[in-house]
Coordinates of C-alpha atoms in Angstrom, one line a residue:
Chain A
M1 CA -48.4 151.2 -89.6
W2 CA -51.2 148.5 -89.1
K3 CA -52.6 150.2 -92.4
V4 CA -49.5 149.2 -94.3
L5 CA -49.2 145.7 -93.3
K6 CA -53.0 145.3 -93.9
A7 CA -52.8 146.2 -97.4
E8 CA -49.5 143.8 -97.9
F9 CA -51.4 140.5 -96.3
R10 CA -54.2 142.0 -99.3
Y11 CA -51.8 142.2 -102.0
H12 CA -49.7 139.1 -101.3
K13 CA -52.5 137.0 -100.2
T14 CA -52.5 134.6 -103.0
A15 CA -48.6 133.6 -101.9
I16 CA -49.4 133.7 -98.6
T17 CA -52.4 131.3 -99.3
A18 CA -50.2 129.4 -100.9
T19 CA -47.1 128.9 -99.1
Y20 CA -49.1 127.9 -95.9
A21 CA -51.5 125.3 -98.0
I22 CA -48.3 124.1 -99.1
G23 CA -47.2 123.9 -95.0
V24 CA -50.9 122.4 -93.7
L25 CA -51.0 120.1 -97.0
F26 CA -47.6 118.7 -96.5
L27 CA -48.2 118.2 -93.2
I28 CA -51.4 115.8 -93.7
A29 CA -49.6 114.3 -96.4
T30 CA -47.1 113.3 -93.3
L31 CA -49.2 112.4 -90.8
L32 CA -50.8 109.8 -93.2
S33 CA -48.2 108.1 -94.9
D34 CA -46.0 105.5 -93.7
I35 CA -43.3 107.2 -93.4
M36 CA -44.7 107.4 -89.3
K37 CA -43.8 104.1 -89.3
R38 CA -40.7 104.1 -90.8
M39 CA -39.2 106.9 -89.0
D40 CA -39.7 108.0 -85.9
S41 CA -42.0 110.6 -85.1
P42 CA -39.4 113.9 -84.9
M43 CA -37.1 113.0 -87.9
A44 CA -40.5 112.8 -89.8
T45 CA -41.5 116.2 -88.2
W46 CA -38.1 117.3 -89.4
S47 CA -38.7 116.7 -92.7
W48 CA -42.4 117.9 -93.0
M49 CA -40.2 121.3 -91.4
S50 CA -37.9 121.2 -94.5
V51 CA -40.3 121.4 -97.0
V52 CA -42.1 124.1 -94.9
T53 CA -39.2 126.7 -94.6
S54 CA -38.4 126.2 -98.3
A55 CA -41.8 127.3 -99.1
Y56 CA -41.2 130.0 -96.6
I57 CA -37.8 131.1 -98.3
F58 CA -39.8 131.4 -101.2
L59 CA -42.2 133.5 -100.2
L60 CA -40.2 135.6 -98.9
I61 CA -38.3 135.8 -101.9
H62 CA -41.1 136.5 -103.7
I63 CA -42.6 139.2 -101.4
G64 CA -39.0 140.9 -101.9
S65 CA -38.5 140.7 -105.0
H66 CA -42.0 142.0 -105.3
D67 CA -41.3 144.9 -103.1
D68 CA -38.7 145.7 -104.7
T69 CA -39.3 145.5 -108.5
E70 CA -42.4 148.6 -107.3
K71 CA -40.3 150.2 -105.0
R72 CA -42.9 149.8 -101.9
D73 CA -40.6 151.6 -100.2
R74 CA -40.7 154.6 -102.1
L75 CA -44.6 154.6 -102.0
H76 CA -44.3 154.1 -98.5
S77 CA -42.2 156.5 -97.7
L78 CA -44.7 158.8 -99.4
L79 CA -47.3 158.3 -97.3
P80 CA -47.7 160.4 -93.6
I81 CA -47.1 157.5 -91.4
P82 CA -43.1 158.0 -89.2
R83 CA -40.6 156.6 -91.1
Q84 CA -39.9 154.4 -87.4
K85 CA -43.3 153.2 -87.4
L86 CA -43.4 152.3 -91.6
G87 CA -39.6 150.0 -90.5
M88 CA -41.6 148.6 -87.5
A89 CA -44.4 147.5 -89.7
R90 CA -41.5 146.1 -92.3
M91 CA -39.9 143.9 -89.9
A92 CA -43.5 143.2 -87.8
L93 CA -44.3 141.9 -91.6
L94 CA -41.7 139.3 -91.9
L95 CA -42.5 138.6 -87.9
L96 CA -46.0 138.2 -88.9
F97 CA -45.1 135.3 -91.7
Q98 CA -42.7 133.5 -89.0
T99 CA -44.8 133.3 -86.5
G100 CA -47.5 132.1 -88.3
F101 CA -44.7 128.8 -89.8
G102 CA -43.8 128.4 -85.6
I103 CA -47.7 128.2 -85.5
I104 CA -48.2 125.9 -87.8
G105 CA -45.0 123.3 -86.7
L106 CA -46.2 123.6 -83.4
I107 CA -49.3 122.3 -84.6
G108 CA -47.7 119.9 -86.9
V109 CA -45.4 118.6 -83.5
M110 CA -48.2 118.4 -81.5
A111 CA -50.1 116.3 -83.9
V112 CA -47.0 113.7 -84.2
G113 CA -47.5 113.3 -80.8
K114 CA -44.2 112.0 -79.6
G115 CA -42.1 114.9 -80.5
L116 CA -44.0 117.4 -78.0
D117 CA -41.2 117.4 -75.3
R118 CA -39.6 121.0 -73.7
G119 CA -36.3 120.9 -75.2
F120 CA -38.4 120.3 -78.5
L121 CA -40.5 123.4 -78.0
Y122 CA -36.9 125.7 -76.9
Y123 CA -35.6 124.5 -80.3
M124 CA -38.6 125.7 -82.2
L125 CA -38.6 128.9 -80.4
S126 CA -34.8 129.1 -80.7
S127 CA -35.0 127.8 -84.8
N128 CA -37.8 129.9 -85.3
A129 CA -35.8 133.4 -84.0
F130 CA -32.7 132.2 -85.6
F131 CA -34.4 132.4 -88.8
F132 CA -36.0 135.7 -88.2
L133 CA -32.8 137.1 -87.2
T134 CA -31.1 135.2 -90.1
V135 CA -33.9 137.5 -92.4
A136 CA -33.2 140.5 -89.9
L137 CA -29.4 140.8 -91.0
I138 CA -30.2 140.0 -94.8
A139 CA -33.0 143.2 -94.4
I140 CA -30.1 145.4 -92.4
Y141 CA -27.5 144.7 -95.3
L142 CA -30.2 145.7 -97.7
D143 CA -31.0 148.5 -95.8
L144 CA -27.4 149.8 -95.5
G145 CA -27.2 150.5 -99.5
H146 CA -29.2 153.2 -99.1
F147 CA -26.7 155.2 -97.0
G148 CA -25.3 157.1 -100.4
R149 CA -21.6 155.2 -99.0
N150 CA -20.6 151.5 -99.2
T151 CA -18.6 152.1 -96.1
Y152 CA -21.5 150.8 -93.3
R153 CA -22.0 147.7 -95.5
R154 CA -18.7 147.3 -95.6
I155 CA -18.6 146.7 -91.6
F156 CA -21.5 144.9 -91.6
I157 CA -20.0 142.4 -94.2
G158 CA -16.4 142.2 -92.0
L159 CA -18.5 142.0 -88.7
L160 CA -20.1 138.8 -90.6
A161 CA -17.5 137.5 -91.8
L162 CA -15.0 137.1 -88.9
L163 CA -18.1 135.7 -87.1
L164 CA -18.3 132.9 -89.6
I165 CA -14.2 132.7 -89.3
L166 CA -14.7 132.4 -85.1
I167 CA -17.7 129.5 -86.0
I168 CA -15.2 127.7 -88.8
C169 CA -12.1 128.2 -86.4
L170 CA -13.8 126.7 -83.4
T171 CA -15.3 123.9 -85.2
I172 CA -11.9 122.4 -87.0
S173 CA -9.9 123.4 -83.8
G174 CA -12.4 120.6 -82.5
N175 CA -10.5 120.0 -79.5
I176 CA -12.3 122.4 -77.3
I177 CA -15.9 121.4 -78.9
S178 CA -17.1 121.8 -82.0
G179 CA -18.0 124.7 -83.1
L180 CA -21.6 123.7 -84.4
E181 CA -22.3 122.2 -81.4
Y182 CA -21.0 125.5 -79.8
I183 CA -23.9 127.3 -82.1
F184 CA -26.7 124.6 -81.8
E185 CA -26.5 123.3 -78.5
P186 CA -28.3 126.1 -76.5
Y187 CA -31.0 125.3 -78.8
T188 CA -33.0 123.2 -76.6
T189 CA -32.4 125.2 -73.1
P190 CA -34.6 128.1 -71.9
A191 CA -31.2 129.8 -72.1
G192 CA -30.0 129.0 -75.6
A193 CA -33.8 129.7 -76.7
A194 CA -33.6 132.9 -75.1
I195 CA -30.6 133.9 -75.9
F196 CA -31.4 133.7 -79.6
V197 CA -35.1 135.6 -79.0
L198 CA -33.3 138.1 -77.8
L199 CA -30.8 138.3 -80.8
A200 CA -34.0 138.4 -83.3
A201 CA -35.5 141.3 -81.1
G202 CA -31.8 143.2 -81.3
L203 CA -32.1 143.1 -84.9
F204 CA -35.6 143.6 -85.4
Y205 CA -35.2 147.3 -83.7
L206 CA -31.2 148.0 -85.4
D207 CA -33.2 147.3 -88.4
V208 CA -35.8 150.0 -87.3
V209 CA -32.7 152.0 -86.8
V210 CA -31.7 151.6 -89.9
F211 CA -33.6 151.9 -92.0
T212 CA -34.9 155.1 -90.4
R213 CA -31.7 157.0 -90.8
R214 CA -31.6 155.7 -94.6
K215 CA -30.1 158.4 -96.6
S216 CA -32.5 157.5 -99.4
Y217 CA -36.1 156.2 -99.9
L218 CA -36.5 155.9 -103.4
A219 CA -35.9 152.6 -104.6
Chain B
M1 CA -49.1 183.4 -93.3
S2 CA -46.8 180.8 -93.6
K3 CA -44.6 180.0 -96.8
A4 CA -45.1 176.9 -98.5
F5 CA -42.3 175.8 -98.5
E6 CA -38.4 177.6 -97.2
F7 CA -35.3 175.9 -98.1
K8 CA -32.2 177.4 -96.4
N9 CA -28.4 176.8 -96.9
L10 CA -29.9 173.0 -98.1
I11 CA -27.2 170.7 -99.1
K12 CA -27.1 167.5 -100.9
T13 CA -24.1 165.7 -101.8
Y14 CA -23.2 162.8 -103.9
P15 CA -19.6 161.7 -105.1
D16 CA -19.9 163.5 -108.6
F17 CA -22.3 165.7 -108.0
Q18 CA -23.8 168.8 -105.5
L19 CA -27.4 170.5 -104.8
G20 CA -26.8 173.6 -103.3
P21 CA -27.2 175.5 -100.9
L22 CA -30.0 176.3 -101.8
N23 CA -32.0 179.1 -100.5
L24 CA -35.0 178.9 -102.1
D25 CA -38.6 179.4 -100.7
L26 CA -41.9 179.7 -102.0
A27 CA -45.3 181.9 -101.2
P28 CA -48.9 180.3 -100.8
G29 CA -51.3 181.4 -104.1
I30 CA -47.7 181.3 -106.2
V31 CA -47.1 178.8 -108.6
L32 CA -43.2 178.7 -109.3
G33 CA -41.4 176.6 -112.4
F34 CA -38.1 174.3 -111.7
V35 CA -36.1 175.1 -114.5
G36 CA -33.1 173.3 -115.5
P37 CA -31.3 171.1 -117.8
N38 CA -31.1 167.3 -116.7
G39 CA -28.8 166.8 -114.1
S40 CA -29.1 169.7 -112.7
G41 CA -30.9 168.6 -109.9
K42 CA -34.2 169.4 -109.8
S43 CA -35.2 166.2 -109.1
T44 CA -33.3 166.0 -106.2
T45 CA -34.4 169.2 -105.3
M46 CA -38.0 167.6 -105.2
H47 CA -36.9 164.4 -103.9
C48 CA -35.5 166.2 -100.7
L49 CA -39.0 168.3 -100.7
A50 CA -41.3 164.8 -100.9
G51 CA -38.9 163.5 -97.9
L52 CA -37.4 160.4 -100.3
V53 CA -33.8 161.7 -99.7
R54 CA -32.4 163.2 -96.3
P55 CA -30.4 166.6 -97.0
D56 CA -26.6 166.6 -96.2
S57 CA -27.2 169.8 -94.0
G58 CA -30.0 172.7 -94.1
S59 CA -33.6 172.8 -93.0
M60 CA -36.6 172.5 -95.0
E61 CA -39.9 173.8 -94.0
I62 CA -43.5 173.2 -95.4
Y63 CA -46.1 176.1 -93.8
G64 CA -44.0 176.5 -91.0
R65 CA -43.4 172.8 -90.7
E66 CA -40.5 171.3 -90.1
N67 CA -39.9 168.7 -92.8
D68 CA -39.3 165.9 -90.5
L69 CA -39.6 161.9 -91.3
N70 CA -40.6 160.9 -87.5
D71 CA -43.2 163.4 -87.7
P72 CA -44.5 163.7 -90.6
A73 CA -48.2 166.0 -89.9
W74 CA -46.4 167.9 -92.9
K75 CA -47.3 165.6 -95.1
F76 CA -50.9 166.1 -95.2
D77 CA -50.2 169.3 -97.0
I78 CA -48.5 168.2 -100.3
G79 CA -49.3 166.1 -103.1
Y80 CA -46.1 164.8 -105.0
V81 CA -45.5 163.5 -108.7
G82 CA -42.6 162.0 -109.1
D83 CA -40.4 161.7 -111.9
I84 CA -41.4 157.7 -111.3
H85 CA -44.7 156.5 -110.4
V86 CA -45.0 153.9 -107.8
F87 CA -48.3 151.8 -107.3
Y88 CA -49.3 148.3 -106.3
E89 CA -48.4 147.1 -109.2
S90 CA -51.4 144.0 -109.5
W91 CA -54.2 146.6 -108.0
S92 CA -56.0 148.7 -110.3
G93 CA -56.0 152.6 -110.1
E94 CA -59.0 152.4 -108.1
R95 CA -57.8 149.7 -105.3
N96 CA -54.6 152.4 -105.5
L97 CA -56.3 155.3 -104.2
Q98 CA -58.1 153.4 -101.7
F99 CA -55.5 152.3 -100.4
L100 CA -54.0 155.5 -100.3
A101 CA -57.1 157.9 -99.9
Q102 CA -57.2 156.0 -95.7
F103 CA -54.3 157.9 -94.9
Y104 CA -56.0 161.4 -96.2
P105 CA -58.1 162.9 -94.0
N106 CA -59.1 165.8 -97.0
W107 CA -59.2 162.5 -99.5
S108 CA -62.1 163.3 -102.2
H109 CA -63.4 159.8 -103.8
E110 CA -65.4 162.1 -106.4
F111 CA -62.9 164.5 -107.4
A112 CA -60.8 161.8 -108.2
A113 CA -63.8 159.5 -110.0
K114 CA -64.5 163.1 -112.1
L115 CA -60.5 163.7 -112.3
A116 CA -60.5 160.4 -114.4
K117 CA -63.5 160.7 -116.1
R118 CA -61.8 163.9 -117.3
L119 CA -57.8 162.6 -118.0
D120 CA -60.3 159.2 -119.6
L121 CA -58.1 157.0 -117.0
P122 CA -59.8 153.5 -117.3
L123 CA -59.4 152.8 -113.1
Q124 CA -60.6 149.7 -113.2
K125 CA -56.6 148.1 -115.1
K126 CA -54.2 146.9 -113.0
A127 CA -51.9 149.5 -112.4
K128 CA -48.8 147.2 -114.7
E129 CA -51.4 147.1 -117.6
L130 CA -51.3 150.9 -117.8
S131 CA -49.6 152.7 -120.7
T132 CA -46.8 155.6 -119.3
G133 CA -48.8 157.9 -120.0
N134 CA -52.2 156.5 -117.5
R135 CA -49.5 156.1 -114.9
A136 CA -48.7 159.5 -115.2
K137 CA -52.8 160.3 -114.7
L138 CA -53.2 158.1 -112.4
A139 CA -49.9 159.8 -109.8
I140 CA -51.7 163.4 -110.8
I141 CA -55.1 161.8 -109.7
A142 CA -53.4 160.5 -106.2
A143 CA -51.7 163.7 -105.5
L144 CA -54.8 165.9 -106.3
A145 CA -57.7 163.8 -104.3
R146 CA -55.9 165.1 -101.3
A147 CA -56.5 168.4 -101.6
P148 CA -53.1 169.2 -100.4
K149 CA -51.9 172.9 -100.1
L150 CA -48.6 172.5 -102.2
L151 CA -48.3 170.2 -105.2
I152 CA -44.8 169.2 -105.8
L153 CA -44.7 168.2 -109.4
D154 CA -41.5 166.6 -111.4
E155 CA -42.0 166.4 -114.6
P156 CA -45.6 165.7 -114.4
T157 CA -46.3 165.7 -118.1
A158 CA -44.0 163.1 -119.6
G159 CA -45.5 161.0 -121.3
L160 CA -49.0 162.9 -121.9
D161 CA -50.8 162.9 -124.8
P162 CA -51.1 166.8 -125.9
V163 CA -54.8 166.5 -124.6
A164 CA -54.2 164.9 -121.4
R165 CA -51.3 167.4 -120.9
A166 CA -53.7 170.7 -122.3
E167 CA -56.5 169.2 -119.7
F168 CA -54.1 168.5 -116.8
Q169 CA -53.3 172.4 -116.8
D170 CA -56.4 173.1 -116.8
V171 CA -57.2 171.3 -113.8
L172 CA -53.6 173.0 -112.2
F173 CA -55.4 176.6 -113.8
E174 CA -58.5 175.5 -111.3
L175 CA -57.1 174.3 -108.4
M176 CA -55.3 178.1 -108.6
V177 CA -57.8 180.2 -108.4
D178 CA -58.6 180.4 -104.7
G179 CA -54.9 181.9 -103.8
E180 CA -54.3 179.5 -100.8
R181 CA -52.1 176.8 -102.7
A182 CA -49.0 176.8 -104.1
I183 CA -47.2 174.4 -107.3
F184 CA -43.7 174.1 -106.9
Y185 CA -43.3 172.5 -110.8
S186 CA -40.2 170.7 -112.5
T187 CA -39.8 171.0 -115.9
H188 CA -37.0 171.4 -118.8
I189 CA -40.2 171.5 -120.8
L190 CA -40.8 175.8 -120.9
P191 CA -43.6 176.1 -123.0
E192 CA -45.5 173.5 -120.9
I193 CA -44.3 175.8 -118.2
S194 CA -44.6 179.4 -119.4
R195 CA -48.8 179.3 -119.3
L196 CA -49.3 178.5 -115.8
A197 CA -46.1 179.6 -113.9
D198 CA -45.6 183.0 -111.9
E199 CA -42.2 182.8 -111.0
L200 CA -39.3 180.9 -112.3
A201 CA -36.1 179.8 -110.4
F202 CA -33.3 178.6 -113.6
L203 CA -31.1 175.7 -111.4
Q204 CA -27.7 175.0 -113.0
N205 CA -24.9 172.4 -111.5
G206 CA -27.2 172.2 -108.0
R207 CA -27.4 175.9 -107.6
I208 CA -30.3 178.7 -108.0
V209 CA -28.9 181.0 -111.2
L210 CA -32.1 183.2 -111.2
R211 CA -34.7 183.6 -109.5
T212 CA -37.8 185.8 -110.9
A213 CA -41.1 187.0 -112.3
K214 CA -42.3 185.3 -115.3
D215 CA -43.7 189.0 -116.5
D216 CA -40.8 190.5 -115.2
L217 CA -38.4 188.3 -117.7
T218 CA -40.7 188.4 -120.7
E219 CA -41.0 192.3 -120.3
K220 CA -37.0 192.8 -119.3
W221 CA -35.5 190.6 -121.5
R222 CA -35.3 191.3 -125.2
K223 CA -32.9 190.6 -128.4
I224 CA -31.5 194.3 -129.4
T225 CA -30.0 195.3 -133.0
F226 CA -28.2 198.0 -134.2
R227 CA -25.0 199.2 -135.8
L228 CA -21.9 200.9 -134.4
S229 CA -18.6 201.1 -135.4
R230 CA -16.7 201.5 -132.0
N231 CA -14.8 198.5 -130.4
N232 CA -14.1 197.1 -127.5
L233 CA -17.3 198.3 -125.6
K234 CA -18.7 196.4 -122.4
F235 CA -22.9 197.2 -122.9
E236 CA -24.6 196.9 -119.6
S237 CA -26.8 193.6 -118.9
V238 CA -26.1 192.2 -122.1
V239 CA -26.2 188.8 -121.5
S240 CA -24.4 187.4 -125.1
H241 CA -23.8 189.3 -128.5
Q242 CA -23.0 188.5 -132.5
R243 CA -21.2 190.5 -134.3
E244 CA -21.0 190.6 -138.1
G245 CA -18.9 193.5 -139.1
N246 CA -20.5 196.7 -137.3
D247 CA -24.1 194.9 -137.2
Y248 CA -24.7 193.5 -133.6
Q249 CA -27.3 191.3 -132.2
V250 CA -27.5 191.3 -128.4
I251 CA -29.6 189.5 -125.7
S252 CA -29.9 192.2 -122.9
S253 CA -31.4 191.0 -119.6
D254 CA -32.4 194.2 -118.9
F255 CA -33.1 196.4 -122.1
E256 CA -33.9 199.6 -120.7
A257 CA -30.2 200.0 -119.3
T258 CA -29.0 198.5 -122.9
L259 CA -30.9 200.8 -124.4
R260 CA -30.0 204.0 -122.3
Q261 CA -26.6 203.0 -123.0
L262 CA -27.0 203.0 -126.6
H263 CA -28.6 206.1 -126.8
E264 CA -25.9 207.8 -124.8
L265 CA -23.5 206.7 -126.9
G266 CA -25.4 207.7 -129.7
V267 CA -26.5 204.4 -131.6
E268 CA -29.3 204.8 -134.1
N269 CA -31.5 202.8 -135.6
V270 CA -32.1 200.7 -132.4
Q271 CA -34.9 197.6 -132.9
H272 CA -35.4 195.5 -130.1
S273 CA -38.2 192.6 -130.3
R274 CA -39.5 190.0 -127.3
L275 CA -38.1 186.9 -126.2
S276 CA -40.0 183.5 -125.4
V277 CA -39.6 182.2 -122.3
D278 CA -37.9 179.1 -124.0
E279 CA -35.5 181.4 -125.7
I280 CA -34.3 183.4 -122.2
A281 CA -34.1 179.8 -120.3
V282 CA -31.7 178.9 -123.4
Q283 CA -29.5 182.3 -122.8
I284 CA -29.4 181.5 -118.8
L285 CA -28.8 177.9 -118.7
K286 CA -25.9 178.5 -121.5
G287 CA -24.0 180.1 -118.7
G288 CA -25.3 183.8 -120.1
K289 CA -22.9 186.4 -117.8
N290 CA -24.8 189.1 -116.1
V291 CA -27.4 187.1 -115.0
E292 CA -28.5 188.3 -112.0
S293 CA -31.6 187.4 -110.1
A294 CA -34.1 190.5 -110.9

């Protein structure tokens, strides 16, 4: 598993370095510019984080498209590595990228200073877990495409659609609580952060299970 | 001694195709040519064996070990050259080989380097810059350098020039000298396998229609010509026949049995000639009648 992870890091090192460099450079630029004077520091941090998030998404798309074109799953599936470990390696790669960006984010917040309170730390943890959760959902969706039939994918999309409809209904109804608030308010609480981390861990595991049970590793 | 591989009632179903139930095995020291037209299920069989496709049912064993994707010790014993060749495209051939080498304890860098030289492969080039033929060479080196006991070759010479193809065949011959290895070689180019194979299995529409020793095949199958004025005769072991007036030309899968019957009928001037493996394969895969396992 570690050999595969190491190879992936080495193979994508230019893209990874460039993406992290963008994050660090924008952090420095934010700290040095007078944006700090014009905005309150959390606002500046969030502006910077949106750039970092965009760079991170670009990195994921870059790596994902390479792996897809070069049929990386097929290459790795031929190796004498237990399929479960291979599934874990794929998700661990995403987790490591995410953790790296989380750390940069934390450094950014610490550098800005004022934004570093306990609530913000929970927010960081929740948002990173939420981002990882989203990526894991995409990975599960893609892996479900290798079961020879679309039933599982349809069920998966159906469940996501139900969730989305629920959020929209809650948002529209408004008389109890805004749907988005309902989702995002726990972001800054310890319980909320724990829920998001547990959900992310659960989806990590679920994708490993789905990957392990795939009917085909040709792509 | 364990079989190199063994399928029992292997089934893989797609919406428009079913492979199997397939029962097939291979003893060490044997080269089994796996012959069939496009879409007959050769690659699917190979994919199942290599662990790239999960069959719906049935069992597979490689040197006595179950083909379990979560316990891949059996993969140390196989070398696979697939229908497409996958690499880290931005890495050189050499770096790709180094990546693979770390997973196989029996990997020989020396053998890989020698074979690359012999096949005239520029190992320093990035995989994405290699021609189709050179990609095939890299895949072949990657499969052989790990010293596998079972080679699974799915149209391995597609894209190779005639010189490289002949060189590859020579390498396979050399590998088989010790008598411990086995090769499962899929192709629809018969002359390629007819030199190398000890046995042939013919696959059609996902089923094995004939499994036989190659020598038996070329020995037993004959083209027979004779004159006979009688009608409505059913000939022994005749797979196909043509008739013009009283002149018959038949293809027999057991020419001795057919000759015996012809003699009993008092037919004279019987002439027979051998068929090439290619010609026999065409007859078998055209769905000739009376094709039975020899």
